[in-house]
XYZ file of C-alpha atoms in Angstrom:
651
model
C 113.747 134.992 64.190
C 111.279 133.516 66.987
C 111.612 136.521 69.597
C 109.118 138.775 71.090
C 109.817 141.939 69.547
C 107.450 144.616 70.794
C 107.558 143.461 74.864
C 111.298 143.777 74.067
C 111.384 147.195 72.290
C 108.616 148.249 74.984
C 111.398 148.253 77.176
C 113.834 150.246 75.594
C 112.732 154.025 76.213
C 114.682 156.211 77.730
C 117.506 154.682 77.206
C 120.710 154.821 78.955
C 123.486 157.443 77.441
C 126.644 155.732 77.025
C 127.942 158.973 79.187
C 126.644 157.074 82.126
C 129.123 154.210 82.086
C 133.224 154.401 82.671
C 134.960 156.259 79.848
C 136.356 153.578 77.109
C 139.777 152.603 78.693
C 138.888 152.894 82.284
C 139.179 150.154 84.670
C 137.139 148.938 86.969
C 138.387 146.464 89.950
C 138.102 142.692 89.353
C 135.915 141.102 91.812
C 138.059 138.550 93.912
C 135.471 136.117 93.402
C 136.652 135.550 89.382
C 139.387 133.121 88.300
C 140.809 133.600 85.088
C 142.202 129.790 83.626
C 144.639 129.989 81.566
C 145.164 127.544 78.110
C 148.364 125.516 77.895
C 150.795 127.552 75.970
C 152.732 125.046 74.509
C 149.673 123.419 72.622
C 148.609 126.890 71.889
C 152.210 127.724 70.072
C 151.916 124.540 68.498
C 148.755 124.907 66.762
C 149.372 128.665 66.069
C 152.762 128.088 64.442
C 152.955 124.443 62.560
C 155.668 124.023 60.136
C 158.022 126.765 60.932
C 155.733 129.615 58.954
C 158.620 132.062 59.188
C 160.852 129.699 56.803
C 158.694 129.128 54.312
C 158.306 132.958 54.334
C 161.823 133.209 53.456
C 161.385 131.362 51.114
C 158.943 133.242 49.102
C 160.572 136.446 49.700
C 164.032 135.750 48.172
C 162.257 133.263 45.417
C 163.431 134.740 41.770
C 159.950 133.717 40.748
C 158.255 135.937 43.261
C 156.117 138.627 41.161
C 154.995 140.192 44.714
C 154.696 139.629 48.101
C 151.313 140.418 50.112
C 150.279 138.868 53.725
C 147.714 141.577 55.214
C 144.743 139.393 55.099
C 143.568 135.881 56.138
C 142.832 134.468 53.375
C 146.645 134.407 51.992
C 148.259 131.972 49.843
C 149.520 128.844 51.997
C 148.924 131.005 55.348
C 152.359 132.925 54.183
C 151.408 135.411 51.355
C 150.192 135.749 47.684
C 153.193 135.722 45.387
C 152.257 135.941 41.814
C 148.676 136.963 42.211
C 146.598 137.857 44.950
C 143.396 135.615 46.399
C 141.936 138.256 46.371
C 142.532 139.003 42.960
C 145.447 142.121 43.468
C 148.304 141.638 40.123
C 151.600 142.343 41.135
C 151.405 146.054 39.287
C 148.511 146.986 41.867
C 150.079 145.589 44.660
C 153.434 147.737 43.636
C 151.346 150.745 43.741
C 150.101 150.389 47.003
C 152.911 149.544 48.400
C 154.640 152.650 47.104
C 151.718 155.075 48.281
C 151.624 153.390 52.058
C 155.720 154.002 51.541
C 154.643 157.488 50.660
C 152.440 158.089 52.958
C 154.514 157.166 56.024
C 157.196 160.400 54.783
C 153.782 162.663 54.177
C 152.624 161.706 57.824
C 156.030 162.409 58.943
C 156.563 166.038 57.346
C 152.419 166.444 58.982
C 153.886 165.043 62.242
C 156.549 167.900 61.808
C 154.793 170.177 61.186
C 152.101 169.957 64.173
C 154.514 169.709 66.847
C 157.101 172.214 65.607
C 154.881 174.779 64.169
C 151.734 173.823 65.145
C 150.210 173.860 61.022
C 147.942 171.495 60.510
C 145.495 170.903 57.454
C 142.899 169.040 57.299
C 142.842 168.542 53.372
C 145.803 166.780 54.027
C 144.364 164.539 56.915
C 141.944 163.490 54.606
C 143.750 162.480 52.030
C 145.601 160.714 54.380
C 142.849 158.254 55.440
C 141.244 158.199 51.972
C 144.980 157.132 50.025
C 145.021 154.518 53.383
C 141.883 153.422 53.048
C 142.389 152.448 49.301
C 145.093 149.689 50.281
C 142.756 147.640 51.903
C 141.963 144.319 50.885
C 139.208 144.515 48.228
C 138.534 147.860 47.714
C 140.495 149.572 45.225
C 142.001 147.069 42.001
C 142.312 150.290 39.607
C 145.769 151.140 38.869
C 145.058 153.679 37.145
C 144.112 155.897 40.205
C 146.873 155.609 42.045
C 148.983 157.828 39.984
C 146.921 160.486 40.775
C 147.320 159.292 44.768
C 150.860 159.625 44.831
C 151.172 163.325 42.535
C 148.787 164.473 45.306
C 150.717 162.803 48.069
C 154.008 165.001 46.908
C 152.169 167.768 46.092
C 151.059 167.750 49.925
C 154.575 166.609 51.305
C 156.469 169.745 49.229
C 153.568 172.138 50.571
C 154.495 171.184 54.365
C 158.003 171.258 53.653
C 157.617 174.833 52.976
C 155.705 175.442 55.825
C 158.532 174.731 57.664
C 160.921 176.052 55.882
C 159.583 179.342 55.729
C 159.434 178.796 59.834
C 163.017 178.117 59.762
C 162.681 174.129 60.700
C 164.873 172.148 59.631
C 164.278 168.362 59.848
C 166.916 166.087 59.715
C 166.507 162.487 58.009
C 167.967 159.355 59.286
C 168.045 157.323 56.177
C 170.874 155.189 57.173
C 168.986 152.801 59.005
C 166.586 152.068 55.713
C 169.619 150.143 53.711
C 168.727 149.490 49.939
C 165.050 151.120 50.513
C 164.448 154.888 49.595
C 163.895 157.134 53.010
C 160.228 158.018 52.825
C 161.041 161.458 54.884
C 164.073 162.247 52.498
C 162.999 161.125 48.862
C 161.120 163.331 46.559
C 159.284 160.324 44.413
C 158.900 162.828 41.319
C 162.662 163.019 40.862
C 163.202 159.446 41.537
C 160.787 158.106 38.703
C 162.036 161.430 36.296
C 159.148 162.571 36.214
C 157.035 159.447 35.163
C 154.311 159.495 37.067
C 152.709 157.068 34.642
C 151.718 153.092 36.138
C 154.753 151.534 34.696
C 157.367 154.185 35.638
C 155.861 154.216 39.114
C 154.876 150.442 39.154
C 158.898 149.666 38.816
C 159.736 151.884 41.563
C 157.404 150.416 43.633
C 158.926 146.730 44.223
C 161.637 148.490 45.938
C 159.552 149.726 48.664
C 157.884 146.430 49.328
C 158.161 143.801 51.904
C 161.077 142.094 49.631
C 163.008 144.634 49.510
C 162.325 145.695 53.163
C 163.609 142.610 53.574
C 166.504 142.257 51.892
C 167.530 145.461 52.900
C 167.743 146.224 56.329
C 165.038 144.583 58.055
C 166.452 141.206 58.021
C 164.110 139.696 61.093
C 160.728 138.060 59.944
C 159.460 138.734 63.493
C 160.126 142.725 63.130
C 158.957 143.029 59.784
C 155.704 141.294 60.799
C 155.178 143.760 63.807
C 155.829 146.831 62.065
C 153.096 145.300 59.094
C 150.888 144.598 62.230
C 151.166 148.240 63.403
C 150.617 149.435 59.416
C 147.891 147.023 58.916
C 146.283 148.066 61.849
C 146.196 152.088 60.740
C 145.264 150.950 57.418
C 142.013 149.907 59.648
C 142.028 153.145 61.824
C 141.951 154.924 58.654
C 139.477 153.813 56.850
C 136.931 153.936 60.367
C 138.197 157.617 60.232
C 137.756 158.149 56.846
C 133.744 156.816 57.752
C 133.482 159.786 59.813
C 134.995 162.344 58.167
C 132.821 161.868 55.289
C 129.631 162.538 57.761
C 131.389 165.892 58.603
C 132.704 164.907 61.971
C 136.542 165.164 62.181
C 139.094 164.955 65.275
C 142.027 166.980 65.447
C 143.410 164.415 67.959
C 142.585 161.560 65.962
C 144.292 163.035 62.844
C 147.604 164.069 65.046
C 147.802 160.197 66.230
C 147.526 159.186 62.728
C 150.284 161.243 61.538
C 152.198 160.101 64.501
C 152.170 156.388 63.613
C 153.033 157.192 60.186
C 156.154 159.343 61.420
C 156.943 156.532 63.694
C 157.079 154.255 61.148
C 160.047 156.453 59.658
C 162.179 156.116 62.568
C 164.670 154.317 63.489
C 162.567 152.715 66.696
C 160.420 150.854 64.129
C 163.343 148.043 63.896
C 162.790 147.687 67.528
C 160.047 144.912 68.712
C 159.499 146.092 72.175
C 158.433 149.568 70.299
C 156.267 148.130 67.958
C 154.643 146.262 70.222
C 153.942 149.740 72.354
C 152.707 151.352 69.116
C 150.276 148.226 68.292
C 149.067 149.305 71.739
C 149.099 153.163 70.864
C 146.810 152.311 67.601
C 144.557 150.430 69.336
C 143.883 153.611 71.731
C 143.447 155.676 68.966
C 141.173 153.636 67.202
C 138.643 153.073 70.258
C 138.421 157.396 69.938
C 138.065 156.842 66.093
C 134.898 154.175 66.572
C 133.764 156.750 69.261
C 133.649 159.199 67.075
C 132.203 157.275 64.193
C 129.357 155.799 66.529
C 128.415 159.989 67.479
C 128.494 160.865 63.618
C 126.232 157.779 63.153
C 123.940 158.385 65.347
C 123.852 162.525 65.384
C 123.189 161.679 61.583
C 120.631 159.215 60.856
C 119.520 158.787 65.123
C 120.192 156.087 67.428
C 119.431 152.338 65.991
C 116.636 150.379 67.571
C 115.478 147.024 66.443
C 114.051 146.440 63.170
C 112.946 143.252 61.593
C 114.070 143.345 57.743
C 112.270 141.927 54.759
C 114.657 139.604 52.210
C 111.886 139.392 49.997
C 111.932 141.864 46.977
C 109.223 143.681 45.541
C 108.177 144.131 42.044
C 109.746 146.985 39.980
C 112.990 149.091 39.251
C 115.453 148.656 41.754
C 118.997 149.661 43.020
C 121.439 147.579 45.447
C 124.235 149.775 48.376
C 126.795 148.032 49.181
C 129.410 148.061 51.346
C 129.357 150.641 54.379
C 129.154 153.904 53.692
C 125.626 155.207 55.150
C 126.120 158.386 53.878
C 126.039 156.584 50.534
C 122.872 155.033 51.020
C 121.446 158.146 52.055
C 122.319 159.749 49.080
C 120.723 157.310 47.023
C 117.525 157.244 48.545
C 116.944 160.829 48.306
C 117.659 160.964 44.646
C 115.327 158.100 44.337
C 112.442 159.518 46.235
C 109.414 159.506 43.851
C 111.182 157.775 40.731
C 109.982 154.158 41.264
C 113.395 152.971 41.798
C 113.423 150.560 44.706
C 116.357 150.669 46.978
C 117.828 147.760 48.745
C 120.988 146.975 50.789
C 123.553 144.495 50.493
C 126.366 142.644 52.642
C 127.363 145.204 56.006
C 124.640 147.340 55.026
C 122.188 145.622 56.578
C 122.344 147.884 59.790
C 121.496 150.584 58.066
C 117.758 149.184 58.641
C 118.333 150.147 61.880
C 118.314 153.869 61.690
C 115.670 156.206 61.959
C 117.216 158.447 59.432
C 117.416 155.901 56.758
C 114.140 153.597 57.601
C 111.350 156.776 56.692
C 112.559 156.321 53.287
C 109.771 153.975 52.267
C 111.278 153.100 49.001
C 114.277 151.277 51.010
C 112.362 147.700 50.522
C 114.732 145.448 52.175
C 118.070 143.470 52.362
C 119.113 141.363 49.472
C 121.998 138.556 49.388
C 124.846 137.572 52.104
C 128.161 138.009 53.151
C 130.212 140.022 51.011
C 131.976 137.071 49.337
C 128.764 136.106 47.785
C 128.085 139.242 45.326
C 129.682 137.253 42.311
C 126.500 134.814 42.973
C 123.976 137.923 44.400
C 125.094 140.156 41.624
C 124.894 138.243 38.624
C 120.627 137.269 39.870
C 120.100 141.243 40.690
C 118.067 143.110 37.861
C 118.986 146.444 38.752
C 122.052 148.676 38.902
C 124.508 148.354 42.092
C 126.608 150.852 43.954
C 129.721 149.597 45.841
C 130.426 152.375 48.719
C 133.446 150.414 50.712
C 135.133 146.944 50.956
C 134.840 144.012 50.047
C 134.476 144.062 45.911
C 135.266 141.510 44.192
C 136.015 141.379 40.476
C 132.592 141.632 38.746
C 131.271 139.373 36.380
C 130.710 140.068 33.016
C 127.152 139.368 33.607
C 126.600 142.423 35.441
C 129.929 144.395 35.433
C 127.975 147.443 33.005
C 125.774 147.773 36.212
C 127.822 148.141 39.088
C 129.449 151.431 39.925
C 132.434 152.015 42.722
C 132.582 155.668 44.220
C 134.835 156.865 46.993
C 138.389 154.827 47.690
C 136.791 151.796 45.901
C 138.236 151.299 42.619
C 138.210 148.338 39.657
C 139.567 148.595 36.420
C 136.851 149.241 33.564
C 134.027 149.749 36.076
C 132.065 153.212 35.990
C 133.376 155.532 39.174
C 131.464 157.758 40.103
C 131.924 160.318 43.382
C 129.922 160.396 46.238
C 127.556 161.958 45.942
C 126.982 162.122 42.297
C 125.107 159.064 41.765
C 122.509 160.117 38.814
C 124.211 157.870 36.533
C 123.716 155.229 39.287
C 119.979 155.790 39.473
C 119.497 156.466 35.656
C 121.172 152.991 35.366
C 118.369 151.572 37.356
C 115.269 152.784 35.668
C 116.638 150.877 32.137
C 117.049 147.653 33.729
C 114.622 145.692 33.687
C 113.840 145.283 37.878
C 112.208 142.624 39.912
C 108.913 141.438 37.940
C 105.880 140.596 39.853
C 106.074 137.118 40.729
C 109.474 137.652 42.444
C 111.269 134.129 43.566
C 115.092 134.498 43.930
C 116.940 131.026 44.402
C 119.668 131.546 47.114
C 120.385 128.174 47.430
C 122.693 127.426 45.434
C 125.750 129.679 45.010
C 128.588 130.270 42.095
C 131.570 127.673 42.082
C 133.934 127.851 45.220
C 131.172 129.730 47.532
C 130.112 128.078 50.928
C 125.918 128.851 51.598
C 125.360 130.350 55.270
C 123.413 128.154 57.183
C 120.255 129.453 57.495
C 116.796 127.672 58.742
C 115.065 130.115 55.536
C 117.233 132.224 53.355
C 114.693 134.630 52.829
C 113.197 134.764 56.124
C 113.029 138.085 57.540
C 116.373 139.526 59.754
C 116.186 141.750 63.169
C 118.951 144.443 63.185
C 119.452 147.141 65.438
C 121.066 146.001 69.332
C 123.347 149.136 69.769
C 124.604 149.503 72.718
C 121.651 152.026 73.521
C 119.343 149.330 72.700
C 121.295 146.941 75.070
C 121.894 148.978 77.833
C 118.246 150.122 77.864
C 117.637 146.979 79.171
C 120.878 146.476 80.776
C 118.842 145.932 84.295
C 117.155 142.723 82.710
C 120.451 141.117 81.567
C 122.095 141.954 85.213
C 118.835 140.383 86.721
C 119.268 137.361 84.014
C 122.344 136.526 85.439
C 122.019 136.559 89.109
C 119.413 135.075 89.235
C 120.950 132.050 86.715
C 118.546 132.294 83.895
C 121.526 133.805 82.167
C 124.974 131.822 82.220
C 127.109 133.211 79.088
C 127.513 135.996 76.911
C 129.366 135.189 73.303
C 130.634 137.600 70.892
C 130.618 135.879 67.383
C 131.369 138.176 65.011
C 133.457 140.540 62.563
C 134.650 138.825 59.276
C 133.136 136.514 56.545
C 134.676 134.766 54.176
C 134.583 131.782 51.454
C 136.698 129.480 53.059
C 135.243 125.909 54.408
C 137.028 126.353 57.586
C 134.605 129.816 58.433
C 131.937 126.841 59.069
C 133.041 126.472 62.392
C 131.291 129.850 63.215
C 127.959 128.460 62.166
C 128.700 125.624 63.746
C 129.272 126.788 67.349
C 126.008 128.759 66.950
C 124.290 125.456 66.621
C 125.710 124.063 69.876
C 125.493 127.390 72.390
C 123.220 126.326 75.258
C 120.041 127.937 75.779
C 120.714 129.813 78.660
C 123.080 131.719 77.070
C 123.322 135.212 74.318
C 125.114 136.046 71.780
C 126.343 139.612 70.643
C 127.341 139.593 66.800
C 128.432 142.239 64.486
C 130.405 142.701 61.499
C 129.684 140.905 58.094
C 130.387 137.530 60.099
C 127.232 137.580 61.226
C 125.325 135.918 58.094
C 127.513 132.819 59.412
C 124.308 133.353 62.637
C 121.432 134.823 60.839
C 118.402 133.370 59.567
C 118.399 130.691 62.605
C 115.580 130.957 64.911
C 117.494 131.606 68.331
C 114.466 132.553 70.507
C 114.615 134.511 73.578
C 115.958 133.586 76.396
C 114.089 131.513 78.633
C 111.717 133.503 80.995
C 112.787 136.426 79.520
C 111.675 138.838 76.312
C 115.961 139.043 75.567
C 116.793 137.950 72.250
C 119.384 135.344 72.053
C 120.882 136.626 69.195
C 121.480 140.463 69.434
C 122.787 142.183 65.949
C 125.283 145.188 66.927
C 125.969 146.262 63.529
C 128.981 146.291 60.707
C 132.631 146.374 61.870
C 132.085 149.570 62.016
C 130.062 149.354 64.990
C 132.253 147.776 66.993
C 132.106 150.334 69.738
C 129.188 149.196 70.783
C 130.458 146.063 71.827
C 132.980 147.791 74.230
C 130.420 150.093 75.563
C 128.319 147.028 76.768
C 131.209 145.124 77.864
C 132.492 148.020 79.825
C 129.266 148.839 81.066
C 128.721 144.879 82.617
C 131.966 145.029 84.227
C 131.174 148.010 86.012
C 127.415 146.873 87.223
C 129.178 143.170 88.329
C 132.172 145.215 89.866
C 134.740 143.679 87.511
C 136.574 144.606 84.841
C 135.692 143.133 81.261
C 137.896 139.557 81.876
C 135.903 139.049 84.821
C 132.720 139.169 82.937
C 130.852 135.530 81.868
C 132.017 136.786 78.267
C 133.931 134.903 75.474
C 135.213 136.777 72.500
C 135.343 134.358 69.284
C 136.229 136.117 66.325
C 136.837 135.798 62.805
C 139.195 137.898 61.274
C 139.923 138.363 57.727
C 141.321 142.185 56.539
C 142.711 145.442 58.052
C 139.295 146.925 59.714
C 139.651 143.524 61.796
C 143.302 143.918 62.944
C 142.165 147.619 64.585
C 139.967 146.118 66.020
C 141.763 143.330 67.987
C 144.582 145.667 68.779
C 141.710 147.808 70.245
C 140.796 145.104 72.525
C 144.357 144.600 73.429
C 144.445 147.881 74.488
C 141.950 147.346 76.567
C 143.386 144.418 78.002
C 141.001 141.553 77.018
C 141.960 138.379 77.241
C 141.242 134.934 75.876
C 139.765 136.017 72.333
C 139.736 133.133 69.912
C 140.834 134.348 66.843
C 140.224 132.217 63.497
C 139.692 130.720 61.003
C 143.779 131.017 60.900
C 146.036 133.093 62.287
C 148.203 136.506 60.593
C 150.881 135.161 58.269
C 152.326 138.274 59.267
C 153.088 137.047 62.800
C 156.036 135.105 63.143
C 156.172 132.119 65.997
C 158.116 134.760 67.996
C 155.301 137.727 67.587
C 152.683 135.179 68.249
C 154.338 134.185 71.943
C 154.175 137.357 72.538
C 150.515 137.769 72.027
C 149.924 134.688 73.730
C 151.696 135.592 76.919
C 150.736 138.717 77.232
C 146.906 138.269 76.075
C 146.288 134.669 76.037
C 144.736 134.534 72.693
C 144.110 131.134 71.756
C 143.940 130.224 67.848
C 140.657 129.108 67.298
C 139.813 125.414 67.239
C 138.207 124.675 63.310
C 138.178 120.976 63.837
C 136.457 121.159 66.976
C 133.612 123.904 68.173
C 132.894 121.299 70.796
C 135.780 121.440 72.678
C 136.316 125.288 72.308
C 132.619 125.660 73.446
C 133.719 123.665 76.691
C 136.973 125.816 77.477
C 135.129 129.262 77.062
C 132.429 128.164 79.323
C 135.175 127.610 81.975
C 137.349 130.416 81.418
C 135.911 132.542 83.916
């Protein structure tokens, strides 16, 4: 990147707690002098809901050839959902087994839900396994079946121990199974008993299609539309949880937090989840309590390894042993490089670990060398060229190749068949793995431009060129007084947010694409792993400024420091976030992503673009919804032009 690093960074001491600006839900008035347009809603329902989605759904569901059914990500077969196998690479026996442990887990939240507000018992053993067993269901993270046995013992192990809590209290809870039809009561059933005892994958795995969204279906709730919101509102913990789970692994917990949790899950046991007007207030509800859980993740982040600042990152490796983190867990990383301190084991990151470059804590480690690869879609490609041994902390794995599977590890939720686990923490065999491979030699040229068979390259002016990281929101509002300068006085027209998911796809061009054409006077805030589809370009600064134009946030996982900013703006322009010269175009392609956008629903953004296509999940109904209450507009793949054009005038 062409930007002026050190008259930027010059600027950014002392910088501005986040304490300073309105508390994350707090409104601000909206200056008069704002107009919000509006898009046409008719073209907006047409483009969002072509070919009558929510037939061809029930279509698949009552097909006799349907193995499984499984919508919660973008990238699902035919935009309605993955039926004998999933894109991602899920069988039908995995995706049975997660559907029976989120079944599961909505009766465990809903004996913990009990047991808070009738007894006040809580334990937080039980909150984390919560958000762990969650966090597992996730697109791409956990393809072993053979944990989830153990999941679901531990699951009833925890639901019997809190139903003799409140026994021995004298509560007695009464279970309305009647409105479930042909699917077991979560609350009610004790799963040991109903597989006799056979906790094995097969005895479970055949229990498990009649918890999923066929049978759901078939059973009792009949209406695409309110089976799609109630997946919206468990797709959207599945996101909450895993953020929490983030935290709670860096020690910092939230009794609140956890309550909410197990309040959704109970929720999801009641008869008012067959209700769409209470779904759609619980979407709401979860995207409150996720803004706390990024708050919360953003203070164990920074209490940990300090507050990011900007850091320019080498993609060029160095000779000798070396060791790739991937995923998200920073804890993870840390780990590593301590146990790799004086070994001669390079360390390097991969994918939405590229922050972590950012952090005091992690950067005096001089052994961490660099960044190595893209998006997470690539690793098949990155992988397969990496001498060393790799360490896959979070989502998004893929399944390896055999060219490299005996080096890669999984630890925490992560899971795939036949690939070495290992728990956090314990990551000798990781490192010992390292020193016997062979490592980068000394004349070190890696070819990144060409990729495996079905993978899009980013767009980049130099693949290996170096990357800046590290425009928190401290960072950003350090120098908060140049920005509001930079747009009085005109130099600065627009602020873009282009970021959260990657993927393969063609149509995830359009991202790099509507880099290309943003007009010079104008920023743009990315985070998330969709940010390789912006990297590598040379942006500048702003003219007659030292402000980058591009300013890196983060992973997903930072996305708290996007509202901080935004919240912050509003209340130095004396508006609230819509009235700000701010367009939200994001790509969304797994759970983390759907917390997020209910987040900013809660908050009451409106006009995000959301692409490349919208939730399968989401029925033509659902999406109306969504569009009349929040305006979200489908983004426009065919044409960044004219999207460009309408987000310039939207405010």
């Amino acid at each position: 990147m062409a930007m002026h690093l050190s008259s930027f960074v010059s600027k950014v001491n002392g910088l501005t707690s986040s304490s300073a600006f309105p508390p994350v839900g707090a409104k601000t008035p909206r200056s008069k002098g704002h107009i919000i347009k509006t898009c046409n809603r008719s073209r907006v329902l047409a483009v969002l809901t072509p070919d009558a989605p929510q037939s061809k759904f029930e279509k698949a569901v009552t097909d006799e050839h349907t193995k499984m059914f499984c919508y919660q990500c973008e990238q699902t077969t035919d935009t309605v959902g993955c039926t004998t196998v999933g894109v991602c690479g899920k069988t039908p026996e995995t995706a049975a087994l997660q559907d029976l442990l989120v079944h599961a887990l909505k009766g465990l939240g809903s004996w913990a839900h009990h047991a808070r507000t009738a007894i006040d018992y809580e334990d937080s053993n039980i909150d984390y396994f919560i958000n762990e067993a969650m966090f597992s269901t996730l697109t791409n993270v956990n393809f072993d079946e053979s944990r989830f046995p153990d999941f679901l013992i531990q699951c009833h192990t925890y639901q019997e121990q809190l139903k003799a809590k409140l026994q021995e209290a004298g509560v007695s809870i009464e279970s309305s199974s009647n409105h479930w039809g042909i699917v077991p009561d979560p609350v009610a059933w004790n799963i040991m008993e109903a597989v006799n005892n056979d906790a094995s994958v097969t005895g479970l795995m055949e229990f498990g299609s009649k918890v999923g969204i066929v049978s759901r279906f078939e059973g009792s709730l009949q209406s695409p539309t309110v089976l799609g919101l109630a997946e919206l509102v468990v797709y959207g913990l599945k996101g909450l949880c895993a953020y929490l789970h983030h935290a709670e692994v860096l020690g910092h917990r939230n009794d609140q937090c956890s309550a909410g949790v197990a309040k959704v899950l109970h929720f999801l046991t009641t008869p008012q989840s067959f209700d769409p007007e209470a779904l759609l207030a619980m979407c709401m509800e979860v995207g409150e309590l996720n803004v706390q859980v990024l708050q919360l993740l953003d203070t164990a982040h920074n209490e940990r390894f300090g507050c990011p600042s900007p850091h320019s990152v080498s993609r060029v490796p160095v000779e000798g042993k070396c060791l790739l983190v991937s995923g998200h867990d920073l804890q993870d990383l840390e780990s590593v490089l301590e146990l790799t301190q004086d070994t001669g084991v390079n360390v390097y990151t991969h994918g939405e670990m590229l922050p972590a470059h950012s952090y005091p804590g992690l950067v005096k480690y001089p052994h961490l060398k660099g960044h190595y690869g893209g998006a997470w879609y690539q690793q098949k490609s990155d992988f397969a060229r990496f001498p060393g041994a790799i360490l896959m902390t979070s989502n998004c794995i893929l399944e390896p190749l055999s060219v490299y599977r005996n080096n890669i590890f999984t630890t925490g939720a992560v899971g795939v068949g036949g690939v070495k686990h290992v728990k956090a923490g314990a990551f000798a065999p990781v490192v010992a793995a390292a020193l016997e491979l062979p490592g980068f030699p000394e004349q070190v040229f890696v070819d990144f431009s060409s990729a495996s068979p079905g993978l899009e390259q980013l767009d980049s002016v130099n693949p290996l060129s170096p990357l800046t990281v590290g425009f928190g929101h401290q960072t950003v509002l350090g120098v908060s007084d140049q920005i509001i300068q930079a747009v009085n006085e005109g130099q600065l027209k627009h602020i873009f947010l282009i970021g959260g998911c990657d993927g393969s796809e063609p149509s995830r061009k359009y991202y790099s694409n509507m880099a290309k054409i943003l007009p010079q006077d104008t920023i743009t805030l990315t985070l998330g792993c969709a940010k390789f589809r912006l990297l590598g370009q040379d942006w500048g600064n702003l003219p007659g400024t030292d402000i980058p134009r591009l300013l890196d946030m983060g992973q997903c996982n930072d996305s708290y420091s996007a509202v901080v900013v935004a919240q912050a703006l509003a209340k130095a322009f004396d508006t609230d976030v819509n009235g700000l010269p701010l367009s939200l175009d994001i790509s969304w392609f797994e759970q983390k992503a759907v917390a997020v956008l209910l987040s900013l629903l809660h908050l009451g953004v409106r006009n995000i673009r959301l692409g490349p296509r919208m939730p399968a999940f989401l029925t033509p109904e659902a999406t109306a919804i969504l569009v009349e209450k929040f305006n979200i507009h489908p983004a426009d793949i065919g044409s960044p032009e004219g999207d460009l054009n309408l987000m310039m005038t939207e405010v």
